[in-house]
XYZ file of C-alpha atoms in Angstrom:
502
model
C -156.191 -97.099 130.348
C -158.512 -94.225 131.350
C -155.795 -92.222 133.134
C -153.362 -92.344 130.173
C -156.385 -90.761 127.998
C -156.650 -88.076 130.056
C -153.042 -86.941 129.996
C -152.977 -86.898 126.228
C -155.909 -84.593 126.072
C -154.243 -82.215 128.387
C -150.863 -82.244 126.672
C -153.059 -81.446 123.664
C -154.708 -78.636 124.844
C -151.353 -77.081 125.987
C -150.024 -77.073 122.703
C -152.944 -75.734 120.963
C -152.788 -72.906 123.445
C -149.067 -72.080 123.015
C -149.536 -72.069 119.262
C -152.437 -69.741 119.441
C -150.290 -67.244 121.326
C -147.458 -66.985 118.568
C -149.979 -66.098 115.791
C -151.613 -63.246 117.442
C -148.304 -61.143 118.446
C -148.191 -58.073 116.329
C -145.351 -56.580 114.440
C -144.277 -53.191 115.384
C -145.523 -49.911 113.184
C -143.874 -46.627 112.639
C -144.692 -43.216 110.497
C -142.595 -41.943 107.296
C -142.957 -38.248 106.862
C -141.238 -35.854 104.405
C -141.420 -33.317 101.659
C -141.137 -33.156 97.871
C -139.393 -30.123 96.525
C -137.482 -29.049 93.521
C -133.935 -29.539 93.273
C -132.720 -26.170 92.166
C -135.164 -23.630 93.654
C -136.302 -25.937 96.687
C -139.995 -24.885 95.523
C -142.537 -27.156 97.108
C -144.115 -29.725 94.707
C -147.548 -30.346 94.897
C -149.472 -33.930 94.220
C -146.409 -35.697 93.818
C -147.277 -39.398 94.087
C -145.132 -40.986 97.188
C -145.003 -44.671 97.253
C -143.330 -47.801 99.428
C -141.797 -50.770 98.234
C -142.535 -53.491 98.676
C -145.692 -52.552 100.637
C -146.986 -50.689 97.705
C -148.726 -47.729 99.974
C -149.129 -44.406 98.471
C -150.031 -40.696 99.368
C -149.874 -37.720 97.678
C -148.164 -34.389 98.771
C -149.882 -31.339 99.796
C -149.599 -28.037 98.708
C -146.478 -27.275 100.754
C -144.923 -30.749 99.320
C -145.501 -32.595 102.543
C -146.635 -36.128 102.881
C -147.230 -38.494 105.726
C -147.542 -42.440 106.001
C -148.838 -43.905 109.175
C -148.996 -47.172 110.563
C -146.112 -48.656 108.255
C -144.636 -51.852 109.724
C -141.498 -51.613 111.029
C -138.545 -52.556 108.472
C -136.318 -51.330 105.448
C -137.885 -49.781 102.271
C -137.565 -47.884 99.092
C -139.700 -44.684 99.028
C -140.152 -43.247 95.555
C -141.527 -39.974 94.549
C -143.375 -39.313 91.039
C -144.590 -36.342 89.232
C -145.176 -35.622 85.683
C -142.213 -33.525 83.988
C -139.904 -34.537 86.808
C -137.602 -37.609 87.024
C -138.601 -40.281 89.540
C -136.707 -39.791 92.684
C -135.759 -42.914 94.951
C -134.807 -42.722 98.668
C -134.238 -45.339 101.250
C -136.124 -45.845 104.617
C -135.860 -47.569 107.756
C -139.057 -47.801 109.845
C -138.827 -48.248 113.548
C -141.372 -49.141 116.075
C -143.198 -46.169 117.208
C -140.793 -43.466 115.504
C -140.860 -41.223 112.683
C -138.506 -41.293 109.764
C -138.114 -38.109 107.378
C -137.365 -38.467 104.004
C -136.906 -35.445 101.542
C -137.180 -35.678 97.720
C -135.251 -32.932 95.748
C -136.541 -33.707 92.241
C -134.889 -32.538 89.032
C -137.132 -31.810 86.019
C -137.203 -34.429 83.262
C -134.731 -32.643 80.947
C -131.995 -32.916 83.972
C -130.213 -35.934 82.022
C -130.575 -34.186 78.540
C -127.258 -33.414 76.828
C -126.390 -30.116 74.949
C -125.697 -29.749 71.017
C -122.445 -30.334 70.016
C -119.937 -27.255 69.476
C -120.832 -25.753 66.131
C -118.140 -26.592 63.748
C -117.736 -23.299 61.136
C -117.212 -24.985 57.777
C -117.389 -22.185 55.090
C -115.900 -19.931 54.401
C -112.504 -21.548 55.997
C -110.998 -19.231 58.873
C -108.765 -16.649 57.732
C -109.631 -16.920 53.792
C -109.653 -13.689 51.880
C -110.845 -12.468 48.482
C -114.520 -13.488 49.303
C -117.175 -11.865 47.271
C -119.743 -9.298 49.065
C -122.246 -12.155 49.239
C -120.929 -15.097 51.356
C -122.621 -18.235 52.237
C -121.559 -19.319 55.969
C -122.015 -23.055 56.434
C -121.775 -24.784 59.931
C -122.588 -28.045 61.465
C -123.777 -29.314 64.781
C -125.446 -32.353 66.270
C -127.976 -33.045 69.363
C -127.060 -36.413 70.974
C -130.458 -36.495 72.220
C -132.250 -35.726 68.830
C -133.442 -32.428 70.168
C -134.406 -29.583 67.414
C -131.387 -27.215 67.538
C -131.931 -23.343 66.778
C -128.906 -21.190 65.925
C -127.950 -17.717 66.703
C -125.220 -16.132 64.308
C -123.351 -12.788 64.756
C -121.297 -10.939 62.559
C -118.733 -8.124 63.168
C -115.903 -6.408 61.381
C -112.712 -4.798 61.434
C -113.684 -1.376 60.644
C -116.749 -0.075 62.559
C -118.907 -1.166 65.429
C -121.817 -2.778 63.673
C -122.977 -6.055 64.955
C -125.213 -8.377 62.782
C -127.199 -10.759 64.605
C -129.534 -13.275 63.103
C -131.493 -15.188 65.563
C -133.590 -18.367 65.382
C -132.103 -20.132 62.393
C -132.992 -23.767 61.713
C -130.550 -24.532 58.622
C -126.825 -24.539 59.142
C -126.349 -22.196 56.515
C -127.027 -18.464 55.772
C -126.258 -16.104 52.965
C -125.011 -12.680 54.421
C -124.954 -10.054 51.730
C -124.049 -6.201 51.320
C -120.725 -6.458 52.870
C -118.087 -4.025 52.175
C -114.848 -4.547 50.027
C -111.495 -4.892 51.581
C -113.035 -5.668 55.195
C -112.273 -8.640 57.479
C -115.224 -10.089 59.155
C -115.436 -12.254 62.256
C -118.385 -14.714 62.798
C -119.622 -16.986 65.400
C -122.593 -19.408 65.970
C -124.383 -20.431 68.991
C -126.479 -23.703 69.321
C -129.419 -23.982 71.612
C -131.695 -26.936 72.156
C -134.117 -24.802 74.337
C -133.192 -27.058 77.325
C -129.630 -26.605 78.191
C -127.201 -23.452 77.804
C -126.480 -22.245 74.382
C -123.112 -23.905 72.990
C -121.103 -21.059 71.254
C -118.404 -22.014 68.462
C -114.970 -20.453 68.043
C -114.645 -17.391 66.171
C -113.695 -17.792 62.460
C -112.598 -14.756 60.242
C -112.866 -13.810 56.487
C -111.769 -10.913 54.142
C -113.850 -9.885 51.131
C -111.863 -8.628 48.086
C -110.327 -5.400 47.569
C -112.277 -2.178 46.725
C -112.799 -1.911 42.878
C -112.302 1.815 43.137
C -115.920 2.720 41.656
C -116.045 5.932 40.022
C -119.630 6.584 39.835
C -121.596 7.529 42.876
C -125.613 7.736 43.014
C -128.493 7.667 45.171
C -131.678 5.179 45.489
C -135.073 5.543 47.444
C -135.224 3.082 50.470
C -138.658 1.427 51.232
C -138.835 3.506 54.319
C -138.186 6.563 51.878
C -134.729 7.257 53.246
C -131.878 7.865 50.601
C -129.104 5.527 50.197
C -125.920 6.146 48.769
C -124.045 3.379 45.980
C -121.019 3.373 44.168
C -120.751 1.404 41.016
C -118.435 0.647 37.947
C -119.595 0.673 34.327
C -118.309 -1.709 31.574
C -118.011 0.083 28.812
C -117.258 -3.052 26.554
C -120.536 -4.603 27.457
C -122.286 -1.359 28.603
C -123.557 -2.861 31.770
C -123.337 -2.052 35.570
C -120.616 -3.550 37.629
C -119.407 -3.674 41.292
C -122.339 -2.180 42.997
C -121.632 -1.440 46.410
C -124.065 -0.047 48.772
C -122.315 2.711 50.945
C -124.730 3.655 53.499
C -127.713 1.985 55.338
C -131.380 2.111 55.354
C -132.083 3.278 58.542
C -130.476 6.606 57.952
C -131.357 9.326 55.312
C -128.224 9.953 53.338
C -127.992 11.576 50.154
C -125.897 13.989 47.667
C -122.046 11.904 47.536
C -119.421 14.118 46.280
C -116.183 12.058 45.836
C -112.758 13.997 46.149
C -109.895 12.260 44.847
C -107.029 14.055 46.614
C -108.369 12.766 50.451
C -110.175 9.604 48.762
C -113.260 10.658 50.786
C -116.856 10.930 49.980
C -118.483 13.632 51.329
C -122.544 13.573 51.697
C -125.361 14.892 53.340
C -127.234 13.078 56.478
C -130.022 13.787 58.642
C -128.753 13.844 62.274
C -131.066 14.983 65.451
C -133.269 16.479 62.963
C -130.843 18.610 61.175
C -129.021 18.289 57.960
C -125.017 17.840 58.255
C -122.224 17.221 56.086
C -120.501 13.789 56.608
C -117.496 12.002 55.177
C -116.688 8.242 54.776
C -114.070 6.203 53.145
C -114.747 4.676 49.677
C -116.198 1.434 51.023
C -118.375 3.151 53.449
C -116.509 3.059 56.397
C -114.834 5.616 59.111
C -118.063 7.877 58.900
C -117.445 11.368 60.326
C -119.678 14.102 61.141
C -117.891 17.396 59.623
C -120.339 20.114 60.436
C -121.957 20.641 64.155
C -122.385 24.303 65.249
C -123.488 25.333 61.978
C -125.849 22.622 59.867
C -127.068 22.505 56.324
C -130.065 24.810 55.714
C -132.014 26.480 53.129
C -135.090 26.125 50.696
C -134.963 22.370 49.381
C -132.498 20.054 51.269
C -132.992 18.109 47.971
C -131.696 20.712 46.135
C -128.917 21.800 48.221
C -125.279 21.250 47.413
C -121.871 21.902 48.666
C -118.378 21.498 47.404
C -114.848 20.131 48.268
C -111.735 22.187 47.618
C -109.411 20.462 45.092
C -106.872 19.434 47.739
C -109.808 17.695 49.846
C -108.834 19.711 52.836
C -112.031 21.893 53.139
C -115.791 22.025 52.289
C -118.126 24.712 51.333
C -121.764 24.705 52.429
C -124.485 27.237 53.012
C -126.761 27.888 55.799
C -129.813 29.930 54.428
C -128.129 33.008 53.011
C -124.698 32.484 54.567
C -121.694 30.880 52.771
C -119.365 28.740 55.166
C -115.884 27.184 54.866
C -114.910 24.343 57.193
C -111.928 22.027 57.447
C -112.730 18.499 56.746
C -112.194 17.460 60.438
C -114.689 19.608 61.556
C -112.521 22.696 62.819
C -112.052 26.142 61.348
C -115.341 27.229 60.471
C -115.724 30.349 58.943
C -118.445 32.534 57.424
C -116.974 33.809 53.788
C -120.190 35.135 52.098
C -123.561 36.463 52.806
C -126.185 37.706 49.984
C -126.728 41.036 49.973
C -130.766 40.557 49.461
C -131.346 37.765 51.965
C -131.698 35.217 49.141
C -130.621 31.625 49.929
C -127.643 29.913 48.759
C -128.611 26.648 47.507
C -125.977 25.236 45.223
C -122.256 25.476 45.506
C -119.207 24.541 43.137
C -115.679 25.559 44.180
C -113.086 25.761 41.154
C -109.854 23.420 41.026
C -107.656 26.533 41.890
C -109.842 27.750 44.570
C -110.090 31.177 43.276
C -113.684 31.115 41.635
C -117.062 30.054 43.854
C -120.265 29.198 41.676
C -123.380 30.075 43.431
C -127.145 29.521 42.876
C -129.457 31.718 44.849
C -133.163 31.472 45.021
C -135.968 33.032 47.199
C -137.991 31.289 50.171
C -140.025 29.263 47.471
C -137.157 28.586 45.231
C -137.747 30.776 42.704
C -135.982 34.344 41.570
C -132.881 32.380 40.849
C -129.560 33.858 40.167
C -126.489 31.833 38.760
C -123.135 33.782 39.389
C -119.559 33.302 40.293
C -117.672 35.051 42.989
C -114.066 34.928 44.314
C -112.640 34.262 47.980
C -113.542 37.666 49.035
C -117.014 37.507 47.954
C -116.695 39.779 44.941
C -119.102 39.294 42.170
C -117.259 38.181 39.086
C -119.882 36.732 36.531
C -123.570 36.906 36.243
C -124.566 33.470 34.379
C -128.264 33.492 34.858
C -130.661 36.312 36.379
C -133.868 37.887 36.337
C -135.908 34.816 34.767
C -138.796 33.101 35.695
C -138.748 29.283 36.339
C -136.154 26.927 38.398
C -132.688 26.539 37.696
C -129.569 24.539 39.108
C -127.002 21.703 39.068
C -123.777 23.785 39.137
C -120.558 22.435 37.981
C -117.280 24.299 37.045
C -114.700 22.468 34.536
C -111.511 21.963 35.860
C -109.874 25.006 33.866
C -112.822 26.971 34.986
C -113.786 27.853 31.248
C -117.112 26.205 31.520
C -119.972 26.052 33.854
C -122.889 23.465 33.385
C -126.159 24.042 34.864
C -129.841 23.421 34.375
C -132.786 25.826 33.635
C -136.407 25.030 32.898
C -136.938 26.745 29.391
C -140.858 26.791 30.250
C -140.363 29.307 32.789
C -142.959 27.623 34.752
C -143.704 28.288 38.374
C -145.987 26.918 40.930
C -146.284 26.273 44.571
C -144.833 22.561 44.372
C -141.602 24.114 42.341
C -142.608 21.712 39.649
C -140.361 21.634 36.473
C -141.484 21.209 32.759
C -138.691 21.489 30.522
C -135.715 21.719 32.481
C -132.373 21.278 29.921
C -128.873 21.082 30.571
C -126.784 24.181 29.605
C -123.017 24.987 29.307
C -121.832 28.371 29.950
C -118.440 29.545 28.066
C -116.762 32.293 30.143
C -114.629 33.120 27.342
C -117.521 34.016 25.121
C -120.358 34.705 27.668
C -122.646 32.268 25.713
C -124.793 29.459 27.347
C -125.340 26.548 25.017
C -128.538 24.232 25.488
C -126.970 20.808 24.725
C -130.376 18.884 25.971
C -132.544 20.732 23.291
C -132.070 18.479 20.440
C -132.103 14.916 22.249
C -134.368 15.084 25.228
C -137.839 13.163 25.303
C -140.631 15.549 25.393
C -142.302 15.731 28.688
C -139.055 14.849 30.705
C -136.381 17.145 32.536
C -132.639 16.776 32.737
C -131.383 17.525 36.229
C -128.126 17.592 38.272
C -125.381 17.620 35.677
C -121.862 16.629 36.492
C -118.861 17.103 34.302
C -116.931 13.770 33.445
C -113.548 13.466 34.556
C -112.032 13.667 31.126
C -114.486 16.516 30.450
C -115.928 15.309 27.384
C -119.427 14.147 28.598
C -122.055 15.339 30.785
C -123.545 12.869 33.578
C -127.169 14.011 34.562
C -130.752 12.707 35.540
C -133.618 12.299 33.402
C -136.938 11.913 34.645
C -140.554 12.517 33.770
C -141.968 16.106 34.495
C -144.809 14.721 36.672
C -142.494 14.783 39.662
C -143.240 11.438 40.928
C -141.671 8.851 38.002
C -138.721 6.853 38.563
C -135.039 8.593 37.853
C -132.532 7.231 35.665
C -128.964 8.519 35.111
C -127.959 9.454 31.517
C -124.502 10.892 30.079
C -124.080 12.815 27.026
C -121.402 14.458 24.901
C -120.788 18.068 26.485
C -120.000 19.860 23.329
C -123.711 19.021 21.728
C -125.691 16.657 23.599
C -124.913 13.965 21.300
C -124.280 10.313 22.380
C -127.255 10.434 25.036
C -127.349 7.027 26.581
C -128.869 5.697 29.926
C -126.224 3.890 32.559
C -127.997 3.810 35.836
C -131.747 2.647 36.570
C -133.764 4.190 39.253
C -130.926 6.552 40.373
C -130.202 9.980 41.149
C -128.013 12.733 42.437
C -125.110 11.407 40.396
C -121.460 12.009 40.948
C -118.727 10.773 38.401
C -114.781 11.157 39.401
């Protein structure tokens, strides 16, 4: 009985010893190393949180993007890298006893899965449409699948010059484009941008504005930057209202003194270029601007007073450079000096008769006074003296088509001062047959104002001119009146000057 009991104790102790040995065996461990970088640039990402699953061990990447996890039990893991503004990245890792496994995380920013806006659809005007007004509402549509805010860039070009209009950072899907030109084809395109993806471009669409209305009036207005801008317009006689106003030149350049020539269908004008004043031409809608003069610019006492003249057939132009008179072809060739004043006085205003046999000139001294108005032939021979030996300012020359009349202005007050201020300037009509000058302003002009810059109407029944206060700073308005006696005086354009009527 006693022996049996001892055997059981021994066996039980043996089993106990065997079980104890099983529970203290250790599982092997290894090391996980790696680096966290940006996917596109491979720049290191610091402080990225690197975690193991299922163990939940966590470390953070250093300044160079490296990390290290030691004493990781052998086995299969999912390793994740997390960092604000980046998409969480997962990599598999198998840890082997006493070995290192290396894991590289190439992380995308959190916009990597963001989708771009839809391609903008150009809705209005319909592609290829014609007869559009000079102010057109452009309408388009686009959507963003992720609900991001879209900004738009609008680009507009045309078929007559190199101007490109760009409108940036638009939020609305509509924009009104104004100051377009008559008879011009325009091309427009819209780009959509969600500030995440590359911008998305629409197709290019086109439209054409309505035909040129063939305006007969031309004038100048001041821009906000003090540059001069040239306009054309029509005048509705039945309704006594201005219509079809077209801006022909832009505010960023100084352009003035328009003169239309019917034969060439071109408008000549003066413009500042490289700190000089030159003659330019353009089409009636403001396109195809061409610089005529180059070697010898326009120059004289006051460039706001200086005038020039077309030949009747539109192939040449007369202009002055201080005391010299030049003729030049409209294409800039054939420059020739044809006259020079005998006393060094400046040639300020010019008009050339319809048959090109007579040139009317106004000259003055270097301060704008000592004026003379006279005519010469093409050889420079004196023909007729209209005004000479007077005090006060004068100007505004225009010959009638038959050479019988010349309109001009003269300050009947005879006032002279350093600023060339005029006090009582009237329009006169000189009759070559009778050698009589008639003051047609006298009976109707408002006291304290000046009548300036007269031009004979195409039917030669009226005179168009500028009226303004003699204070020299008030706005200028364009009027017309009968050439015979100054009757039927009426205003037709407000805040405008340097008129032409063809």
